[in-house]
Every structure is written in C-alpha cells, then in structure tokens.
Coordinates of C-alpha atoms in Angstrom, one line a residue:
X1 CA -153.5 100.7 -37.5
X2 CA -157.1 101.1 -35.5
X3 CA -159.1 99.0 -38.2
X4 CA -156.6 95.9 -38.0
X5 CA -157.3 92.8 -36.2
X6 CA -154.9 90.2 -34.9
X7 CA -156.5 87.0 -34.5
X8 CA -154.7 84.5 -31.6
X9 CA -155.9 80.7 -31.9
X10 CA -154.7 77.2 -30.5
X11 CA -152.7 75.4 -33.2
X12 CA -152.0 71.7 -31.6
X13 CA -149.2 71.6 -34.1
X14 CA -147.3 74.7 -32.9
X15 CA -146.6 74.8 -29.3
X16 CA -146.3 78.8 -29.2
X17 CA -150.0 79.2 -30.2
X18 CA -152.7 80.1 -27.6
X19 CA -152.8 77.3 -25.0
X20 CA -156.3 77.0 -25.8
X21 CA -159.6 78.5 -27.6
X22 CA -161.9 79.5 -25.1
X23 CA -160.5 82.1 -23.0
X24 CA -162.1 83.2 -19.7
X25 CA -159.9 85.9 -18.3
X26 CA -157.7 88.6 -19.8
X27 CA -154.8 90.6 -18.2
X28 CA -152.3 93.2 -19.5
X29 CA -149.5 94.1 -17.1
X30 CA -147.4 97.6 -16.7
X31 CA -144.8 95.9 -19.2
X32 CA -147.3 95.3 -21.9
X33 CA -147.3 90.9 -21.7
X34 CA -151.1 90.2 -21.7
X35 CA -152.3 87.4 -20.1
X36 CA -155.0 84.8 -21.0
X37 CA -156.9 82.5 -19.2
X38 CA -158.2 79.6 -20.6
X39 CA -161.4 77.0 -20.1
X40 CA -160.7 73.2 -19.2
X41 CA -157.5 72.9 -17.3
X42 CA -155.4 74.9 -20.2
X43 CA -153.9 76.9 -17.5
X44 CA -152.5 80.6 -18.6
X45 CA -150.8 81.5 -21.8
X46 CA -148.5 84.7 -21.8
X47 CA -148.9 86.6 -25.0
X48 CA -145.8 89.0 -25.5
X49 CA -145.9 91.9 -27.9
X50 CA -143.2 91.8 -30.7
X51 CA -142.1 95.1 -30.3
X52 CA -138.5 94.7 -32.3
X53 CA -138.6 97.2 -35.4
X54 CA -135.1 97.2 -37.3
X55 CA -134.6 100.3 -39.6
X56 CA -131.1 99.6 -41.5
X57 CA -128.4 102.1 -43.1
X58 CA -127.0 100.4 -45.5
X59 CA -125.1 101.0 -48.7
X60 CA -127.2 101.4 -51.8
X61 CA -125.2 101.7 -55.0
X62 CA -126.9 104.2 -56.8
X63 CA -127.5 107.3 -54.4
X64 CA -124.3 109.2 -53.3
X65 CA -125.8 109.9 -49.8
X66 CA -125.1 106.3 -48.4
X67 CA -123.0 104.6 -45.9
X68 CA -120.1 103.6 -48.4
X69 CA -119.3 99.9 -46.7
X70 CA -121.6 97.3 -45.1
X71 CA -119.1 95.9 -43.5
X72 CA -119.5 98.1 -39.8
X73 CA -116.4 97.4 -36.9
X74 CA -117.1 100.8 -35.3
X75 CA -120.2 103.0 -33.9
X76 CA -119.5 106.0 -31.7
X77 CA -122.7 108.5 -30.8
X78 CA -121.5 111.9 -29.9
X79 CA -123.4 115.0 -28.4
X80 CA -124.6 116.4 -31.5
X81 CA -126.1 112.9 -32.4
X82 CA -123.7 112.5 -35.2
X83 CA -123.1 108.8 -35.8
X84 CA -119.3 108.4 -36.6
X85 CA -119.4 104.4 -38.4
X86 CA -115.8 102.8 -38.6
X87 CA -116.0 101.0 -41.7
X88 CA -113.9 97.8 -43.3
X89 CA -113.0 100.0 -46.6
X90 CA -114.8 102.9 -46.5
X91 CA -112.9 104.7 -43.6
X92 CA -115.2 106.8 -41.4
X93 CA -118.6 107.3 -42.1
X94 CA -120.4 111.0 -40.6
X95 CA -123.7 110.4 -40.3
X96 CA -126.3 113.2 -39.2
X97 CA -129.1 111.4 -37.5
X98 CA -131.6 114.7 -38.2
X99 CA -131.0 116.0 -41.5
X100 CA -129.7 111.7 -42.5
X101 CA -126.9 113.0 -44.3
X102 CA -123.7 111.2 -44.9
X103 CA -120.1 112.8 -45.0
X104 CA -116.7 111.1 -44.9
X105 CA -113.2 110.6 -44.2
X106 CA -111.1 108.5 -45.9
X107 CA -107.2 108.0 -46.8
X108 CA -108.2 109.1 -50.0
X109 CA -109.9 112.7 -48.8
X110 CA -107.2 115.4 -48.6
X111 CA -109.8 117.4 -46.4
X112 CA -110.8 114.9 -43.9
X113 CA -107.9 112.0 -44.7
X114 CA -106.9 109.5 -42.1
X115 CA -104.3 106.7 -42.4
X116 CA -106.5 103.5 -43.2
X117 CA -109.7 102.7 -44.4
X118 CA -110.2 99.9 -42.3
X119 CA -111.1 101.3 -39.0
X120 CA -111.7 99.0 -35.6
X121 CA -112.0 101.3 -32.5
X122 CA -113.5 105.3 -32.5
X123 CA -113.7 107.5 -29.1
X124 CA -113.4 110.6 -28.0
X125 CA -111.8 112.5 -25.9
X126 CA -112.9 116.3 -24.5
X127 CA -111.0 118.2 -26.3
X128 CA -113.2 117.3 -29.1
X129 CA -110.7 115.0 -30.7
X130 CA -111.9 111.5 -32.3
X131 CA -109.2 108.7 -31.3
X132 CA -109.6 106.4 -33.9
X133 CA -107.6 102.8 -34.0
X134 CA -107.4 101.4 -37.4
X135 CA -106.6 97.5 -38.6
X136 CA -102.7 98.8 -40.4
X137 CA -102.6 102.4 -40.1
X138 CA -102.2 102.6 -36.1
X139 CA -103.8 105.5 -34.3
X140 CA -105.5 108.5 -36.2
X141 CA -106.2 111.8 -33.3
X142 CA -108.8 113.5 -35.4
X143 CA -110.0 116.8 -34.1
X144 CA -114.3 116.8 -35.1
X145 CA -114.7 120.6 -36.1
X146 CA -111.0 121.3 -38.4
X147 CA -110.2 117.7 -39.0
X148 CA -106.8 118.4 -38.0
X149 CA -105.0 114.9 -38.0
X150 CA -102.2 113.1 -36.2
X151 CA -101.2 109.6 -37.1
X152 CA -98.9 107.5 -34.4
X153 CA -97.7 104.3 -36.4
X154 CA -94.9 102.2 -34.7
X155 CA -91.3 102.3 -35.4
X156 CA -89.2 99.7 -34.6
X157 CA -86.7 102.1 -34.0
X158 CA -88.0 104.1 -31.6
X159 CA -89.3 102.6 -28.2
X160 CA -91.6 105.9 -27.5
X161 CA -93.8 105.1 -30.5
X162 CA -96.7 103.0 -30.6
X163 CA -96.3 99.3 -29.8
X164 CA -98.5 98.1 -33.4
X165 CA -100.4 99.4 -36.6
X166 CA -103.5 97.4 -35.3
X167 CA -105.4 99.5 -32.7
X168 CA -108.6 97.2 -31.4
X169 CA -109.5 99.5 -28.5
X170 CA -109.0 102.6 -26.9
X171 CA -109.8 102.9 -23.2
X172 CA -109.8 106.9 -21.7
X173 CA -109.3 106.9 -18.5
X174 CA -108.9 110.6 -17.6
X175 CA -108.2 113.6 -19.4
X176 CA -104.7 113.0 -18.9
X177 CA -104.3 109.5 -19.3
X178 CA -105.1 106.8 -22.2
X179 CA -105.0 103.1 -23.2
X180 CA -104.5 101.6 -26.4
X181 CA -104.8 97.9 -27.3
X182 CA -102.9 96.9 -30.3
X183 CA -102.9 93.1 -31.7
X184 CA -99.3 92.5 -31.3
X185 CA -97.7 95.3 -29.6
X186 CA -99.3 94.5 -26.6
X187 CA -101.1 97.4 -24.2
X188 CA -100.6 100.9 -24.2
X189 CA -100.7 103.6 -22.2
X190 CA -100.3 107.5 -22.7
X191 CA -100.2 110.4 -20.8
X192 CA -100.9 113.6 -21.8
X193 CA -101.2 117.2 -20.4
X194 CA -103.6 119.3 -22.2
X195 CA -104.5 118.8 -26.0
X196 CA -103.3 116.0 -27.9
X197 CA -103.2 117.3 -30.7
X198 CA -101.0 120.0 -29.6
X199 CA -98.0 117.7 -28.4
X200 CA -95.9 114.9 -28.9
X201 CA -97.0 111.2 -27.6
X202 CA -94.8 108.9 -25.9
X203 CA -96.2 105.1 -25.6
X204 CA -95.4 102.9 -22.4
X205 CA -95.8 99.5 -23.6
X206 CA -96.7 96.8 -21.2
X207 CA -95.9 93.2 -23.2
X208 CA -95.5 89.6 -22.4
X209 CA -92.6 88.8 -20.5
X210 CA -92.1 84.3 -20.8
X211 CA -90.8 84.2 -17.7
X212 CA -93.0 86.6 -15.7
X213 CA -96.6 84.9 -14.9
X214 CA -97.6 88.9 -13.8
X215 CA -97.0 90.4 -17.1
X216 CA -99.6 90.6 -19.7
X217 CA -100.4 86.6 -20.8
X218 CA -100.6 87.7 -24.4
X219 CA -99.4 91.1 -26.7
X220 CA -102.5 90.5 -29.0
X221 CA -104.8 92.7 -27.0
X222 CA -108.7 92.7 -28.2
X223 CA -110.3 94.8 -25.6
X224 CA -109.8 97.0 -22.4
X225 CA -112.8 97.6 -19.9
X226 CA -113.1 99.2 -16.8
X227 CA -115.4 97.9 -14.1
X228 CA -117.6 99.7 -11.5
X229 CA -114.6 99.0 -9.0
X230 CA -111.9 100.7 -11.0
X231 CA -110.3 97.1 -12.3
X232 CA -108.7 97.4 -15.3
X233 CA -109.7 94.1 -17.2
X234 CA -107.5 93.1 -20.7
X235 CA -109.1 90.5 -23.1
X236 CA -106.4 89.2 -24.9
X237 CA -106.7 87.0 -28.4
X238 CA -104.4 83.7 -26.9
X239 CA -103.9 84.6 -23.7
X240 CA -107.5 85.0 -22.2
X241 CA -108.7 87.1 -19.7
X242 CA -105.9 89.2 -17.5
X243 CA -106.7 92.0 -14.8
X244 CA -104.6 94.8 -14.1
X245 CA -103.7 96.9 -11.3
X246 CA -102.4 100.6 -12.3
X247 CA -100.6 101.0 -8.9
X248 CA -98.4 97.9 -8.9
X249 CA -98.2 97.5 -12.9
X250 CA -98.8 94.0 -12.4
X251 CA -101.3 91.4 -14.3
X252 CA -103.1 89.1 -12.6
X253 CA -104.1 85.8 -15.2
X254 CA -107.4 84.1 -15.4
X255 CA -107.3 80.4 -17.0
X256 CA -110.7 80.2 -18.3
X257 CA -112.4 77.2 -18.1
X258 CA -115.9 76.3 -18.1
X259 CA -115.5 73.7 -15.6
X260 CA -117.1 71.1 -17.6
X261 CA -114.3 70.1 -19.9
X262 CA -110.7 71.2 -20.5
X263 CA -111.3 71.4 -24.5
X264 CA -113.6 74.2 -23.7
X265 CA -111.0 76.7 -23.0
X266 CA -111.8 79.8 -23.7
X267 CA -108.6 81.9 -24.8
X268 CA -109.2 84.4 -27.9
X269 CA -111.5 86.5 -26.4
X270 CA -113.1 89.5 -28.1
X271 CA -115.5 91.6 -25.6
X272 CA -116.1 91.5 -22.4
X273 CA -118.8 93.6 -20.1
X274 CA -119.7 93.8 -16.0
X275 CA -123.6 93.5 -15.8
X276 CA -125.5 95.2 -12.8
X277 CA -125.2 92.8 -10.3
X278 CA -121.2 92.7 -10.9
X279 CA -121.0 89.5 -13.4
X280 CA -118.5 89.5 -15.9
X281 CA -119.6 88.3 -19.6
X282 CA -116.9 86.8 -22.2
X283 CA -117.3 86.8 -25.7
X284 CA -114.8 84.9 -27.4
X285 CA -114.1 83.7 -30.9
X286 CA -115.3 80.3 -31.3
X287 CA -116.0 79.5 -27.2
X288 CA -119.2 81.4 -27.2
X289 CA -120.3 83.2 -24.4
X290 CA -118.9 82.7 -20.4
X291 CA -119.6 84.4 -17.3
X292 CA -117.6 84.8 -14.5
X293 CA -117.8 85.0 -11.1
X294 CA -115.2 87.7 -9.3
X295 CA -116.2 86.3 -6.0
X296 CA -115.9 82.4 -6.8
X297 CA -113.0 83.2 -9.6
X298 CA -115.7 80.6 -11.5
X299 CA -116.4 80.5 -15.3
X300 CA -119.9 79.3 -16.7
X301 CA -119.8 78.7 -20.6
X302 CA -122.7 79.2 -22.2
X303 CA -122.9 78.1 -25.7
X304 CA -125.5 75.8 -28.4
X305 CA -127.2 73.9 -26.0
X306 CA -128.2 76.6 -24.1
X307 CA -129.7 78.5 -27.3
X308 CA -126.9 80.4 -28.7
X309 CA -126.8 80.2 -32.3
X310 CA -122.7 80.7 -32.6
X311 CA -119.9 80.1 -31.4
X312 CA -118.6 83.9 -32.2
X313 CA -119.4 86.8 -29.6
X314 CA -118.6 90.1 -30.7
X315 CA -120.4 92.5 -28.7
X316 CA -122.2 92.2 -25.4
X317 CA -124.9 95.0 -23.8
X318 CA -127.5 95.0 -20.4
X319 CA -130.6 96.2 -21.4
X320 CA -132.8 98.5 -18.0
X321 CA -134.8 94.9 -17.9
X322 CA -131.4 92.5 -17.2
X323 CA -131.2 91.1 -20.4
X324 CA -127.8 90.4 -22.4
X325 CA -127.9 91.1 -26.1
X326 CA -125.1 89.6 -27.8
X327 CA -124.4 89.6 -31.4

C-alpha cells in the first residue's frame, strides 16, 4: 500500500535488527537488498525484502470445488496450465489454473477411473497420454482429452509384465523409450513404437543380481534422473546411489559416505538433482541432504548443524540465483 510505513530500528536484543540508529548512507541494488550505512563504527547492515507470498489449494470440506486430499505426492504442469495433483486418497486432481476449477479421476469414476487412489509419480508423454505410477495399482497410461486408460500391474506369471504395483518414477527418455522405477521390482524399461495406448507393453526388468557388484545395488528404486551428460543416475531405497550406462547395461555403485563418520551412511535415498555447475544433490530419508562430487567421486553431508531443520529430503530444485530449495 502507498500510505504504509515500515519502520527499521536497532534492537540490542535481536541481532537481525538495524545495526544501528543513525543511518548515513542508503543503497538499493538491481536485486532489490537495500543497503544502510550507519554512524559510529556500526559498519553496513543489508536489509533484504521478504518477498515469499504462499497462496495454498487446499481441501475445504464444505465447497465441492476443492482439491479432495491434502496429502500431495505428485504435481505435473502441462501446456494448457492444467495442474494434474497425484493425491494420497483422492486419485488425481485436474486443476485449471484460469477458470480454478477442480475435476477428477479416481478408481471410483467410471468416466475418468484409474487403478489406485494413491498416486506417486505423473508425466507425460507426446502423444498426450498421462503416465501415472501409483503406490498398489502399478502404471495407469491415461490419454488427457478421452481418458482412455491402460493399467500394467505385474504378474508373477508373466516375465513381460511390469516388475511391481509400486511405481515411484517414470523417466521418458525418447518417444520410443521409457523408464519405470518400481519399489521392489527393480528398474524398468519400455520400448515402444508409436502410441502407447494403441499397443501392447513388454517390461525389461533390470534387478539385483547377489553376486554381480554391476547390477542394480537395490530393486527398491525411488527415483531415475538424467544429467546434462546423458548418465542415467538410479536412487535406490537400501542400496544408495547407482549410475547406469544404456550401452553396456551395466551399474556402476556409489557407497555414500560423508567422509566424516561411517554411521552417516546415506543409503535410502529419495531425490536427487544435478545443479548448474554439475554438482549432484542427495536427499535421503533420515541422512539429510549430500552433495557429490563426479570429479572427486566425494560426498559432503549436509545436515542440523549446518541449518537443516530435518533429517527427511523429499524434493530438491536450483532456483536462476543458485540457491537449493529443499523441502
């Protein structure tokens, strides 16, 4: 508002207040941090503007258009700005980011149905299909305009079907080619010519092998990423961090460590990213966060001393300015 004041004074109690009351000089750089000089040795305080505004979609229990389930595992963005929300009970949740209208699809919604409610992993592919990975109904193809729907669940009987009913991630690498991680049933890959929807899929399973050190270290796989250099990188949930090379099919194992102490092995990881100047981030269930150095092969943990206020990384992002978010 143009009539309201904000009034910045030294508190000697608080050590983020003004450094001190009688400013000389004032500065406001192209990022927006203004900076004050100050009298008697004070020296210069950098004010930053708190620019963080949180708007939340959220269920509300008495208006029908609402996101269903607060419990979110999923957010894909599409072309059309439609948010499509992978819910814990509430299946998929269509959310039009102009007109802020909610539709659904659910196992119980004969026009838009899918196997489980509990969804973990949504992408797309450009056919205009919706790949979605769900927690015990395995893979739902969903196509976005007739909701057409093909469900791949694993059958122990038949080694061309999908290797679990838990799909945590979905990797396309091409038109033609796919990866699924399923917790259990190790990676997955499938290729395909032309529509998906239109065919058959057969499932080459990649698994842990005892007495092979270049097969994958563990079948529970949380998350697949691709880095800048065309690496294939697995983060497995007991088995750490495994790279793989398409062209030989073989794994290559990373015994993460943070170099400080062997009870700080980090083995059930959850997400992993490559930041802009090549660094590899690992978030991890109950280790925190750890970089890692491809060069070195080093791993630095980060964790409560240096300001992290869990020991559970879900998701990691680079913002334009360097800075990791983690949640």
């Amino acid at each position: 508002n143009k009539n309201e004041t904000l009034h910045f004074f030294n508190d000697p109690f608080n050590q983020n207040s003004l450094g001190d009351n009688d400013v000389l000089s004032l500065c406001t750089d192209r990022s927006g941090i203004i900076w004050a000089g100050s009298h008697l040795g004070a020296g210069i305080t950098k004010i930053y503007k708190n620019n963080a505004r949180f708007n939340h979609i959220k269920h509300e229990p008495r208006i029908q258009n609402t996101l269903n389930d607060d419990v979110v595992w999923a957010i894909y963005k599409d072309k059309e700005n439609l948010l499509w929300i992978g819910t814990y009970k509430g299946g998929v949740n269509i959310y039009d980011t102009a007109s802020k209208r909610f539709s659904y699809i659910s196992n119980t919604n004969k026009n838009k149905s899918i196997s489980s409610n509990h969804v973990r992993a949504i992408e797309e592919d450009t056919f205009g299909n919706l790949w979605i990975g769900t927690y015990d109904g395995g893979l739902n193809i969903i196509n976005k305009k007739t909701f057409k729907t093909v469900v791949y669940k694993n059958n122990p009987a038949d080694p061309s079907s999908i290797g679990g009913n838990q799909v945590q991630d979905i990797l396309i690498e091409s038109d033609s080619v796919y990866w699924i991680a399923t917790f259990g049933g190790g990676l997955n890959r499938v290729v395909v010519k032309g529509n998906p929807l239109n065919q058959k899929l057969n499932f080459e399973k990649f698994k842990n092998k005892i007495n092979d050190p270049n097969s994958i270290s563990d079948n529970r796989v949380y998350k697949l990423y691709r880095s800048h250099d065309g690496v294939f990188w697995i983060c497995t949930y007991g088995g750490g961090l495994n790279s793989f090379d398409p062209i030989t099919r073989k794994f290559k194992r990373y015994p993460i460590n943070s170099g400080q102490d062997d009870k700080f092995n980090i083995q059930n990881l959850m997400t992993i990213l490559e930041d802009s100047d090549g660094i590899i981030w690992l978030g991890s269930y109950g280790g925190s966060l750890t970089s890692f150095d491809r060069k070195t092969e080093k791993f630095k943990r980060y964790s409560f001393n240096e300001g992290l206020t869990s020991g559970v990384v879900y998701g990691i992002l680079e913002d334009n300015s360097k800075n990791i978010w983690i949640s």
